[in-house]
CSV table of N, CA and C in Angstrom, one decimal:
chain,number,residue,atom,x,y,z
A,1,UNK,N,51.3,43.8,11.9
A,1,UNK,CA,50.6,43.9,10.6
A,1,UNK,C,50.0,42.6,10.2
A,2,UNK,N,50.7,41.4,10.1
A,2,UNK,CA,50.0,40.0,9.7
A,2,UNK,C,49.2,39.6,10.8
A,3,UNK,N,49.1,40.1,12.4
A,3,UNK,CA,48.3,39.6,13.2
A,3,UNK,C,47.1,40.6,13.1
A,4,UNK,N,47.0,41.7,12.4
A,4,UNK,CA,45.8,42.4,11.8
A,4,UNK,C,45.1,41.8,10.6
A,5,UNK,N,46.1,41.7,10.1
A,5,UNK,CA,45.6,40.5,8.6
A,5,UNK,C,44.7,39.5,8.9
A,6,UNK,N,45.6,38.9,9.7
A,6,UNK,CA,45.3,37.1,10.5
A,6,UNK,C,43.5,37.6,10.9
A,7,UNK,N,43.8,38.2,11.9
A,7,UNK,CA,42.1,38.7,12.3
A,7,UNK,C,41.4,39.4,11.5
A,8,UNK,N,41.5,39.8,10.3
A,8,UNK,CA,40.8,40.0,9.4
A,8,UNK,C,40.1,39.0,8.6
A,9,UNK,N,41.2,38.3,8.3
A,9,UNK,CA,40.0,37.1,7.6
A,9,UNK,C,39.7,36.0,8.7
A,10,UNK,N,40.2,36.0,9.8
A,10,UNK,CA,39.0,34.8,11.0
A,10,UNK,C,37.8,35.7,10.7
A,11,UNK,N,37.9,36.6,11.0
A,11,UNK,CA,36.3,37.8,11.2
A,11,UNK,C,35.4,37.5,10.1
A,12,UNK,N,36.1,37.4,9.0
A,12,UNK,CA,35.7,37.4,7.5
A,12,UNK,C,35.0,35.5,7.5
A,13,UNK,N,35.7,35.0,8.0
A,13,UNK,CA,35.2,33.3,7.9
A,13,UNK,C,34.0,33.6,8.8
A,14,UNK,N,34.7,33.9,10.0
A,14,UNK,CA,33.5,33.3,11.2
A,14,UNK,C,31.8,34.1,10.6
A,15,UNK,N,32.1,35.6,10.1
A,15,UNK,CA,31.0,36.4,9.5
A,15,UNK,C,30.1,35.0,8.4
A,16,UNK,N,30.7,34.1,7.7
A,16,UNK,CA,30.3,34.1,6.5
A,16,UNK,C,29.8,32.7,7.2
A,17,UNK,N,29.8,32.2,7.8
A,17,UNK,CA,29.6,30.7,9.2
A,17,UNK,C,28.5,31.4,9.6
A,18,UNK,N,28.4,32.8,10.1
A,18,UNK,CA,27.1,32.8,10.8
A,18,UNK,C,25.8,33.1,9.5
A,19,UNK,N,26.4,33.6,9.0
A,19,UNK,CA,25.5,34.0,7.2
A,19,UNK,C,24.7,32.7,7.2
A,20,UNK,N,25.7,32.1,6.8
A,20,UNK,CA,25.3,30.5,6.3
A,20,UNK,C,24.2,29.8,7.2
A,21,UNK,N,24.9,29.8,8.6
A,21,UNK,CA,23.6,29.2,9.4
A,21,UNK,C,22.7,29.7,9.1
A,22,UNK,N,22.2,30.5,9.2
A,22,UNK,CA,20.8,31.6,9.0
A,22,UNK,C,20.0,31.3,7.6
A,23,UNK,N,20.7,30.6,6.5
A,23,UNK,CA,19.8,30.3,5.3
A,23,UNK,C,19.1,29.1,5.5
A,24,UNK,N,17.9,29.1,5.2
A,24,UNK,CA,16.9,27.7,5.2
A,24,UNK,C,17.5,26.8,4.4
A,25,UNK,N,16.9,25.8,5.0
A,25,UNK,CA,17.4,24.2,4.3
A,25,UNK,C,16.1,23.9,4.2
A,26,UNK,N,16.1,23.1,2.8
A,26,UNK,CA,14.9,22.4,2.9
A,26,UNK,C,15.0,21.0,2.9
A,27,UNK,N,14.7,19.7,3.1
A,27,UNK,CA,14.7,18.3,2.9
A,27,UNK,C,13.2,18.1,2.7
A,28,UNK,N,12.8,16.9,1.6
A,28,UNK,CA,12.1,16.4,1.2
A,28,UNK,C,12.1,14.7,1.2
A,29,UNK,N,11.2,14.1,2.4
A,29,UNK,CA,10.9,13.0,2.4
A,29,UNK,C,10.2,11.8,1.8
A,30,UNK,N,10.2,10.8,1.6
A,30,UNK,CA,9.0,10.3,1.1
A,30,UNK,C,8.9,10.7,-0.4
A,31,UNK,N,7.5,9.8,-0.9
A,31,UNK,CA,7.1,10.0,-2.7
A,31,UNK,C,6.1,9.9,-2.5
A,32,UNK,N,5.0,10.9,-3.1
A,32,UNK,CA,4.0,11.0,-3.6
A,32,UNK,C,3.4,11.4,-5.2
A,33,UNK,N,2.7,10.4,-5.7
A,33,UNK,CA,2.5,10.5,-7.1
A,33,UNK,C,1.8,12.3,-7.3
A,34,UNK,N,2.4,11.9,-8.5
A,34,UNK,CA,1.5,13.7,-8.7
A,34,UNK,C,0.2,13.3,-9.2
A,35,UNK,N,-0.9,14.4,-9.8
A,35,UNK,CA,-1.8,14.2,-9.8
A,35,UNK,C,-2.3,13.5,-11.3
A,36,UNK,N,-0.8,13.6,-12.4
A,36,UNK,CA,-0.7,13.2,-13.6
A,36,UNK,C,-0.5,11.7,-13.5
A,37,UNK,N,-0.3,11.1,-12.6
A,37,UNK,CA,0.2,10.4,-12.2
A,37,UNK,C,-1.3,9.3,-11.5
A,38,UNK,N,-1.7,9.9,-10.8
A,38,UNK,CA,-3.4,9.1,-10.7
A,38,UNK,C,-3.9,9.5,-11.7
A,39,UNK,N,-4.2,10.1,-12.1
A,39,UNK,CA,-4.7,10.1,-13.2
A,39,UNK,C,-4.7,8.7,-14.5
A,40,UNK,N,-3.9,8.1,-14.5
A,40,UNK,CA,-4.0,6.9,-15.1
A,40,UNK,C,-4.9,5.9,-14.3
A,41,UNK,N,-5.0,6.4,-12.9
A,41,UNK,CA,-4.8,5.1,-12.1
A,41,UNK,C,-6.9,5.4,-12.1
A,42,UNK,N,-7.4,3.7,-12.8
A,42,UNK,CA,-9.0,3.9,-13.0
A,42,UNK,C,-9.7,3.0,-11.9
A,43,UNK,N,-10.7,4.2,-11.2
A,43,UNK,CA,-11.2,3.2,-10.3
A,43,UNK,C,-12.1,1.8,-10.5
A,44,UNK,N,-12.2,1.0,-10.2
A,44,UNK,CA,-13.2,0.4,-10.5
A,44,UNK,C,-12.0,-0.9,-11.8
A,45,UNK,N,-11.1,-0.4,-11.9
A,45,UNK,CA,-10.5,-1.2,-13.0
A,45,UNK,C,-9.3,-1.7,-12.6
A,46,UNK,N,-8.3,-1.0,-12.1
A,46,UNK,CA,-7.2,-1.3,-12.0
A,46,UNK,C,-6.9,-2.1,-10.7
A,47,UNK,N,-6.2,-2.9,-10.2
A,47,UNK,CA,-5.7,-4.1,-9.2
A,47,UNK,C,-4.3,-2.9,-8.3
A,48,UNK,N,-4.4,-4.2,-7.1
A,48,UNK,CA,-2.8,-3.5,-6.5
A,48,UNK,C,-1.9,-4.1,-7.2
A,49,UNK,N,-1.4,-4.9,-8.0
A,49,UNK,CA,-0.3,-5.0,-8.7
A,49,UNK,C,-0.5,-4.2,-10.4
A,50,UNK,N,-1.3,-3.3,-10.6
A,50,UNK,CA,-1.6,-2.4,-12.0
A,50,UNK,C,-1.5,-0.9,-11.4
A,51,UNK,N,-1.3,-1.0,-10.1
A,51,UNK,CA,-1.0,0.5,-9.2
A,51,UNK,C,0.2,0.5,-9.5
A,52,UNK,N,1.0,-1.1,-8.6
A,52,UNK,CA,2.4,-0.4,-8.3
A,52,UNK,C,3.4,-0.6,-9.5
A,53,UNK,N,2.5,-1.1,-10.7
A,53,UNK,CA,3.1,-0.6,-11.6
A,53,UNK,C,3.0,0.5,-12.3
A,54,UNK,N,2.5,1.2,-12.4
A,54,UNK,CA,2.2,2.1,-12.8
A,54,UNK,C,2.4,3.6,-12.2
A,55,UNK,N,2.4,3.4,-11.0
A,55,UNK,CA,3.3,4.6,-10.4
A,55,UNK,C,4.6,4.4,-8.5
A,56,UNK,N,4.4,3.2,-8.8
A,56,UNK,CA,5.1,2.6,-7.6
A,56,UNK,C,5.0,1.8,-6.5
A,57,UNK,N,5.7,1.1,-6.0
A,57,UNK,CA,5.3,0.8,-4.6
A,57,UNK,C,4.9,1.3,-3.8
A,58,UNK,N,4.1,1.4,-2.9
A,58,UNK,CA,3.5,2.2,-1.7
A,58,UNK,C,4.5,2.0,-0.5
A,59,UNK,N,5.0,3.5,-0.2
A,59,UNK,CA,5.3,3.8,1.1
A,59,UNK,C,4.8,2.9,2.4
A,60,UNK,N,3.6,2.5,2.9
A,60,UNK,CA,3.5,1.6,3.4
A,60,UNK,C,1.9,1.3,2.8
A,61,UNK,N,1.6,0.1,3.8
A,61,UNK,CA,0.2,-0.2,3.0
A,61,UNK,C,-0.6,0.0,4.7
A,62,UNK,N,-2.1,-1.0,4.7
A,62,UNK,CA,-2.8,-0.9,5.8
A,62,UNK,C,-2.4,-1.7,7.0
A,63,UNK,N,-2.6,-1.4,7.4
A,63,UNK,CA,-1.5,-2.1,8.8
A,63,UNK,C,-2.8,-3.7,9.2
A,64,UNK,N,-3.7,-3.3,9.7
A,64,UNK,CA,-4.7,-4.4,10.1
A,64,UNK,C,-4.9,-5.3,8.7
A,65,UNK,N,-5.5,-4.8,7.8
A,65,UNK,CA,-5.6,-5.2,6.4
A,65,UNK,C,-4.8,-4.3,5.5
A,66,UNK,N,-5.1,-5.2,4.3
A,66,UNK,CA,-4.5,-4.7,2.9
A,66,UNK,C,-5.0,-4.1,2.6
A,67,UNK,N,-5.9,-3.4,2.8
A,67,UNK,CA,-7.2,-2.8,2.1
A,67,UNK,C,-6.7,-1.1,1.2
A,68,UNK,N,-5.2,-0.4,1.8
A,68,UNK,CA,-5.3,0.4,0.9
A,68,UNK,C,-3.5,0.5,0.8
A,69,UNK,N,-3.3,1.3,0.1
A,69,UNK,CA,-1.9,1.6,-0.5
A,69,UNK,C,-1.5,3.2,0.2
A,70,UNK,N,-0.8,3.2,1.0
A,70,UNK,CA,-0.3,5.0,1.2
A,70,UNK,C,0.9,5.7,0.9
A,71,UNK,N,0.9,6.6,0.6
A,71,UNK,CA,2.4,6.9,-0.7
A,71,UNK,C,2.4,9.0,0.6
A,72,UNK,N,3.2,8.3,1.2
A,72,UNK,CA,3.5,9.3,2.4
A,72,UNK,C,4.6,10.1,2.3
A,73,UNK,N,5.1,11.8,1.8
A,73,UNK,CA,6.1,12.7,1.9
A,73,UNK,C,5.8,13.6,2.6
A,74,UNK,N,7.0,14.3,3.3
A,74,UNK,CA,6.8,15.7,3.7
A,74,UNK,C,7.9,16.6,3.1
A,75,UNK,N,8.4,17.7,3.2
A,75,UNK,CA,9.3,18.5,3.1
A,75,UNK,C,9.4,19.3,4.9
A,76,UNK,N,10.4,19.3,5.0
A,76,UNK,CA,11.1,20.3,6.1
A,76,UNK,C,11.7,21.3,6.0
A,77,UNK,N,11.7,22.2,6.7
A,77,UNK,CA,12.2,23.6,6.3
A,77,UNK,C,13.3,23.4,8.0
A,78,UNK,N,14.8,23.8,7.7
A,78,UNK,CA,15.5,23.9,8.7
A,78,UNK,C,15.9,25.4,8.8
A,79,UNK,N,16.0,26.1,10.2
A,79,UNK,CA,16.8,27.2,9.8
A,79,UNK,C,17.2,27.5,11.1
A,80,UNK,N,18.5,27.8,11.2
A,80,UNK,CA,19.8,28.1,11.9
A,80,UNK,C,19.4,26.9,13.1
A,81,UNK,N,19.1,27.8,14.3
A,81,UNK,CA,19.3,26.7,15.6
A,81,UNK,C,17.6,26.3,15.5
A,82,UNK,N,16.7,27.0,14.8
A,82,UNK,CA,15.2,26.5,15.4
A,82,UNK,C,15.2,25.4,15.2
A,83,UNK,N,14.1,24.9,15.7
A,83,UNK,CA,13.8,23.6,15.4
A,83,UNK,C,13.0,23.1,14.4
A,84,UNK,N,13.4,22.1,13.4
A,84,UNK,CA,12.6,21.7,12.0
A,84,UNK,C,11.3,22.1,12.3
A,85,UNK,N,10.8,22.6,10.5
A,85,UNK,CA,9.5,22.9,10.9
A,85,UNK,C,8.6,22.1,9.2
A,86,UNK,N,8.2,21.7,9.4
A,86,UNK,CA,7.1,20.7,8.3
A,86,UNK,C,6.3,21.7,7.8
A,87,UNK,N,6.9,21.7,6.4
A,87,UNK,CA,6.3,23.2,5.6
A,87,UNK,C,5.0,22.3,4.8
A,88,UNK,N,5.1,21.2,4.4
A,88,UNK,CA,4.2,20.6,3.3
A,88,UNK,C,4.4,19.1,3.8
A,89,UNK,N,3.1,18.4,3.6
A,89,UNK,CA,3.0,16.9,4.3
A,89,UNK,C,2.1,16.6,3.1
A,90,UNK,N,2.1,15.4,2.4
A,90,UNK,CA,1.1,15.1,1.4
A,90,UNK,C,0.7,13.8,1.8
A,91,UNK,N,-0.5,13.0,1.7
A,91,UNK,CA,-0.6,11.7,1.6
A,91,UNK,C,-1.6,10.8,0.4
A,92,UNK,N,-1.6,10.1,0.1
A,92,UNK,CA,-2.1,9.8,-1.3
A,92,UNK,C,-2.8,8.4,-0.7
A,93,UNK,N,-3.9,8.1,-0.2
A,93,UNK,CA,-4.4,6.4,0.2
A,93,UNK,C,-5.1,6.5,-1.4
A,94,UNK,N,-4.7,5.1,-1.3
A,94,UNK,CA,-5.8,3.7,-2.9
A,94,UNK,C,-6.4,2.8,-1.8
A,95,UNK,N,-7.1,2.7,-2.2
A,95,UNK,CA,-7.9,2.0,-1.7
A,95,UNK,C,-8.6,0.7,-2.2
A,96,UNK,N,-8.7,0.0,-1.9
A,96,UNK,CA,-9.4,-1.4,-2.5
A,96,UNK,C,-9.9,-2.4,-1.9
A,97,UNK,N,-11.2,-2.6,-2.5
A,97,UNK,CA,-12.3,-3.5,-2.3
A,97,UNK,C,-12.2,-4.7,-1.9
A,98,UNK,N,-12.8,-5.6,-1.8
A,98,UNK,CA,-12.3,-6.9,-0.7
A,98,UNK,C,-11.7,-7.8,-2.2
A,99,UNK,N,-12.1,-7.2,-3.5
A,99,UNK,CA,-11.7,-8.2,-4.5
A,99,UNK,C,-10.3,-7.6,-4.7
A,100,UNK,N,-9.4,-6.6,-4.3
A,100,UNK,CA,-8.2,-6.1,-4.9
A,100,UNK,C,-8.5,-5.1,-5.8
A,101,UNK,N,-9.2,-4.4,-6.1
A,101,UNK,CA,-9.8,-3.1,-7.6
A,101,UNK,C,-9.7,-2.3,-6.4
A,102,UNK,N,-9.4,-1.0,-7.5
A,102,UNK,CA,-9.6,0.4,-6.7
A,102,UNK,C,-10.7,0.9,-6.6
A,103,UNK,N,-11.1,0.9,-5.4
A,103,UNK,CA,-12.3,1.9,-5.2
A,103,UNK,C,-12.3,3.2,-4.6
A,104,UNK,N,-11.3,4.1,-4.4
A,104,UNK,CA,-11.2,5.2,-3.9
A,104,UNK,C,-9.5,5.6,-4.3
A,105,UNK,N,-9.6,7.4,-4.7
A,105,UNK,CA,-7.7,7.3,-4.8
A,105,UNK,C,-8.4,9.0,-3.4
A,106,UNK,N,-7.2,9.5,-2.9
A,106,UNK,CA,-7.4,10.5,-2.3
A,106,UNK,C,-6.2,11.0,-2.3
A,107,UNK,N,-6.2,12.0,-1.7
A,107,UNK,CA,-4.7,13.0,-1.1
A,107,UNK,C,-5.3,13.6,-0.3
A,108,UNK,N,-4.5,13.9,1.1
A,108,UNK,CA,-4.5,14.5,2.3
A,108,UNK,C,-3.4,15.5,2.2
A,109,UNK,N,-3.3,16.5,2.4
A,109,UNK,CA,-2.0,17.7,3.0
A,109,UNK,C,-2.0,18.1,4.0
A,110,UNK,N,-1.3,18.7,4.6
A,110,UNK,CA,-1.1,19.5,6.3
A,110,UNK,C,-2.1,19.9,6.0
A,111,UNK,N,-3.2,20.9,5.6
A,111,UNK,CA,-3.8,22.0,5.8
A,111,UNK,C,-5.4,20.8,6.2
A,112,UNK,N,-5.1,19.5,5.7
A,112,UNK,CA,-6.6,18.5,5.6
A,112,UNK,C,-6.6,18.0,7.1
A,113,UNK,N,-5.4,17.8,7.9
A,113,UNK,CA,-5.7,17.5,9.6
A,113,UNK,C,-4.4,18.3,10.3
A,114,UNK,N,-4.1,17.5,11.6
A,114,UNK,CA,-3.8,18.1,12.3
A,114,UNK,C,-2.2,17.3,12.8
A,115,UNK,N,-1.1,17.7,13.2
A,115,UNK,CA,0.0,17.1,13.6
A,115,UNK,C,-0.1,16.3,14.4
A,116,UNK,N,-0.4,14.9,14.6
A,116,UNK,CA,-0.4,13.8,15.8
A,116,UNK,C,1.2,13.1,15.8
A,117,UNK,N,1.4,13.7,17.1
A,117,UNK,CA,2.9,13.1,17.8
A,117,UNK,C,2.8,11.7,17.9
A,118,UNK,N,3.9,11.1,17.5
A,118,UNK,CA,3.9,9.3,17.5
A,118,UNK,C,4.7,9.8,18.6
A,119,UNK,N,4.6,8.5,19.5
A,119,UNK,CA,5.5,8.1,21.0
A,119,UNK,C,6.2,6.8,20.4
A,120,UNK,N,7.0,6.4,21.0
A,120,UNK,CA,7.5,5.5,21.0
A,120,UNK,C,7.4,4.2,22.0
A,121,UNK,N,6.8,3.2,22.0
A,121,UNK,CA,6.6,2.0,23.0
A,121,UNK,C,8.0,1.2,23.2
A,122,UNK,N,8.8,1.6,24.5
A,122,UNK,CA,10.0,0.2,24.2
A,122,UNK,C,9.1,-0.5,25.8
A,123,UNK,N,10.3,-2.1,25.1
A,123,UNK,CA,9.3,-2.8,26.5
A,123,UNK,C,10.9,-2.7,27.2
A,124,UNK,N,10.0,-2.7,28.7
A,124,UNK,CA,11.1,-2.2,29.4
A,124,UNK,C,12.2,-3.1,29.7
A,125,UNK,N,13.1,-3.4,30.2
A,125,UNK,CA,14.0,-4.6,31.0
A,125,UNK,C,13.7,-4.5,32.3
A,126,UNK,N,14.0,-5.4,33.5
A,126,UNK,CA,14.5,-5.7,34.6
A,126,UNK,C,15.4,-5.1,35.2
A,127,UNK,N,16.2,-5.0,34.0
A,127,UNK,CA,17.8,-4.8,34.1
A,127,UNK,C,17.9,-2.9,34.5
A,128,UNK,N,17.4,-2.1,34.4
A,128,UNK,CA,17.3,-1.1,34.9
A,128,UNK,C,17.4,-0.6,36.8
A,129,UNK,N,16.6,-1.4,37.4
A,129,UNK,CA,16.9,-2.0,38.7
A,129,UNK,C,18.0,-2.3,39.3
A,130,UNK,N,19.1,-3.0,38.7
A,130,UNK,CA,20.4,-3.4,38.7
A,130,UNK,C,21.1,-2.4,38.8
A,131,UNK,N,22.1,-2.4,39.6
A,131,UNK,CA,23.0,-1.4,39.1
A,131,UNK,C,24.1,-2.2,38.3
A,132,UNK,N,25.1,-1.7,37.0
A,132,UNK,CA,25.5,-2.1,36.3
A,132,UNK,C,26.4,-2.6,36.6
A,133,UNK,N,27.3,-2.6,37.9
A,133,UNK,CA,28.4,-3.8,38.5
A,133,UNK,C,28.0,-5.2,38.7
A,134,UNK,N,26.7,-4.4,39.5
A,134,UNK,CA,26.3,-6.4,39.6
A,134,UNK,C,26.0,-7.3,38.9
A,135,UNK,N,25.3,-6.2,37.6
A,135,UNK,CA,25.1,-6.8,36.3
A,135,UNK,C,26.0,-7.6,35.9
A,136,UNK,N,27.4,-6.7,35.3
A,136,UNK,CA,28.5,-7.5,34.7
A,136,UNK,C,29.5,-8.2,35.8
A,137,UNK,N,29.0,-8.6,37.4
A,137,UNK,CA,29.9,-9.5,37.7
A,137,UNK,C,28.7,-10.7,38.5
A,138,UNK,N,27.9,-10.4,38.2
A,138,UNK,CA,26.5,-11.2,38.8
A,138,UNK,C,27.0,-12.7,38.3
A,139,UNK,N,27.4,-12.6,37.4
A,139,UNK,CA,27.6,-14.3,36.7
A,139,UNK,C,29.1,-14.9,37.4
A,140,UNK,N,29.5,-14.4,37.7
A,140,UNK,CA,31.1,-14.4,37.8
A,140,UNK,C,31.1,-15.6,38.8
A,141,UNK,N,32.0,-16.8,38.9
A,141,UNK,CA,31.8,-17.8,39.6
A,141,UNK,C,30.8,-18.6,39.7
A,142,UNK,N,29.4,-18.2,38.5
A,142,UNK,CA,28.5,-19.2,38.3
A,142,UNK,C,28.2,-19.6,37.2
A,143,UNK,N,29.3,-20.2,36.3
A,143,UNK,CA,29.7,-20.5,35.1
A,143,UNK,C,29.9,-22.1,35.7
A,144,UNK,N,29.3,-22.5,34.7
A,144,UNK,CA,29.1,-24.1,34.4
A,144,UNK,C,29.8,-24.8,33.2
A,145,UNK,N,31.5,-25.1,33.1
A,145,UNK,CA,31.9,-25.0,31.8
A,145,UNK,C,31.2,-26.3,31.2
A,146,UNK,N,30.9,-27.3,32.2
A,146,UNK,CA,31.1,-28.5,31.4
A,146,UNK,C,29.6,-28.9,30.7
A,147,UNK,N,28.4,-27.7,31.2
A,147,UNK,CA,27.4,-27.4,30.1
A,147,UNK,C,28.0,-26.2,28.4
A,148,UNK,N,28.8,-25.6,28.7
A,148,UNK,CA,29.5,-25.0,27.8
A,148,UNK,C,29.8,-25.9,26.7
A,149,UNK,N,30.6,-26.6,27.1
A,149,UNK,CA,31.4,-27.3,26.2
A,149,UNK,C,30.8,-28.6,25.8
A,150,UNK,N,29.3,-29.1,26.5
A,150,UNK,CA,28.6,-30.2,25.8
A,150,UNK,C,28.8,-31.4,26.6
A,151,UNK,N,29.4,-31.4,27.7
A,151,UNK,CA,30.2,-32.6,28.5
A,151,UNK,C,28.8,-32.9,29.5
């Protein structure tokens, strides 16, 4: 009778574990001003230090030049084992003129381009070549203490 019990409520957990996986998650990255929010922001008038006061620091700015401000979120939708899926992407560039004034505000969303995959650049080592014994005993007997120690 209690080993009927006992497996009644595992059944009952493990049921409510698989429930659970199965509901979406959402996360939300990143800040993007709302539209109440540019809305103060006057082209032709306002500076990059009257932006980022006024609705924040920018997420990142222009990589080559300063020339604009970009305020970058997305939201992600997770659900059970699939793999994350990017329900909403916003982007907000300011823009400004070689004197610092805004001359452009915009917003971009998923629906305005297209998903481009970043890759990652590492620079490679030598050390890959090596197999890792020789590596950690390569030095071994070619130790110089008395540059060690300053002598």
């Amino acid at each position: 009778m209690r080993a009927v019990k006992w497996m009644g409520r595992a059944t009952c957990l493990a049921a409510v574990i698989a429930v659970a996986g199965c509901v979406a998650q959402y996360r939300l990255h990143g800040y993007t001003p709302s539209d109440d929010d540019l809305a103060n922001i006057l082209v032709g008038v306002d500076t990059r230090d009257t932006v980022a006061e006024v609705i924040g620091t920018p997420t990142t700015s222009g990589v080559a030049r300063s020339d604009a401000y970009y305020y970058v979120s997305k939201n992600v939708r997770s659900y059970g084992m699939r793999e994350p899926e990017i329900v909403d992407r916003q982007i907000v560039a300011i823009r400004f003129d070689d004197a610092g004034v805004v001359s452009n505000v915009e917003r971009y969303t998923l629906q305005d381009g297209k998903v481009v995959p970043l890759s990652r650049r590492v620079t490679g080592s030598n050390a890959d070549d090596v197999p890792f014994l020789t590596q950690l005993f390569g030095n071994v007997g070619g130790l110089d203490l008395s540059q060690a120690l300053g002598n």
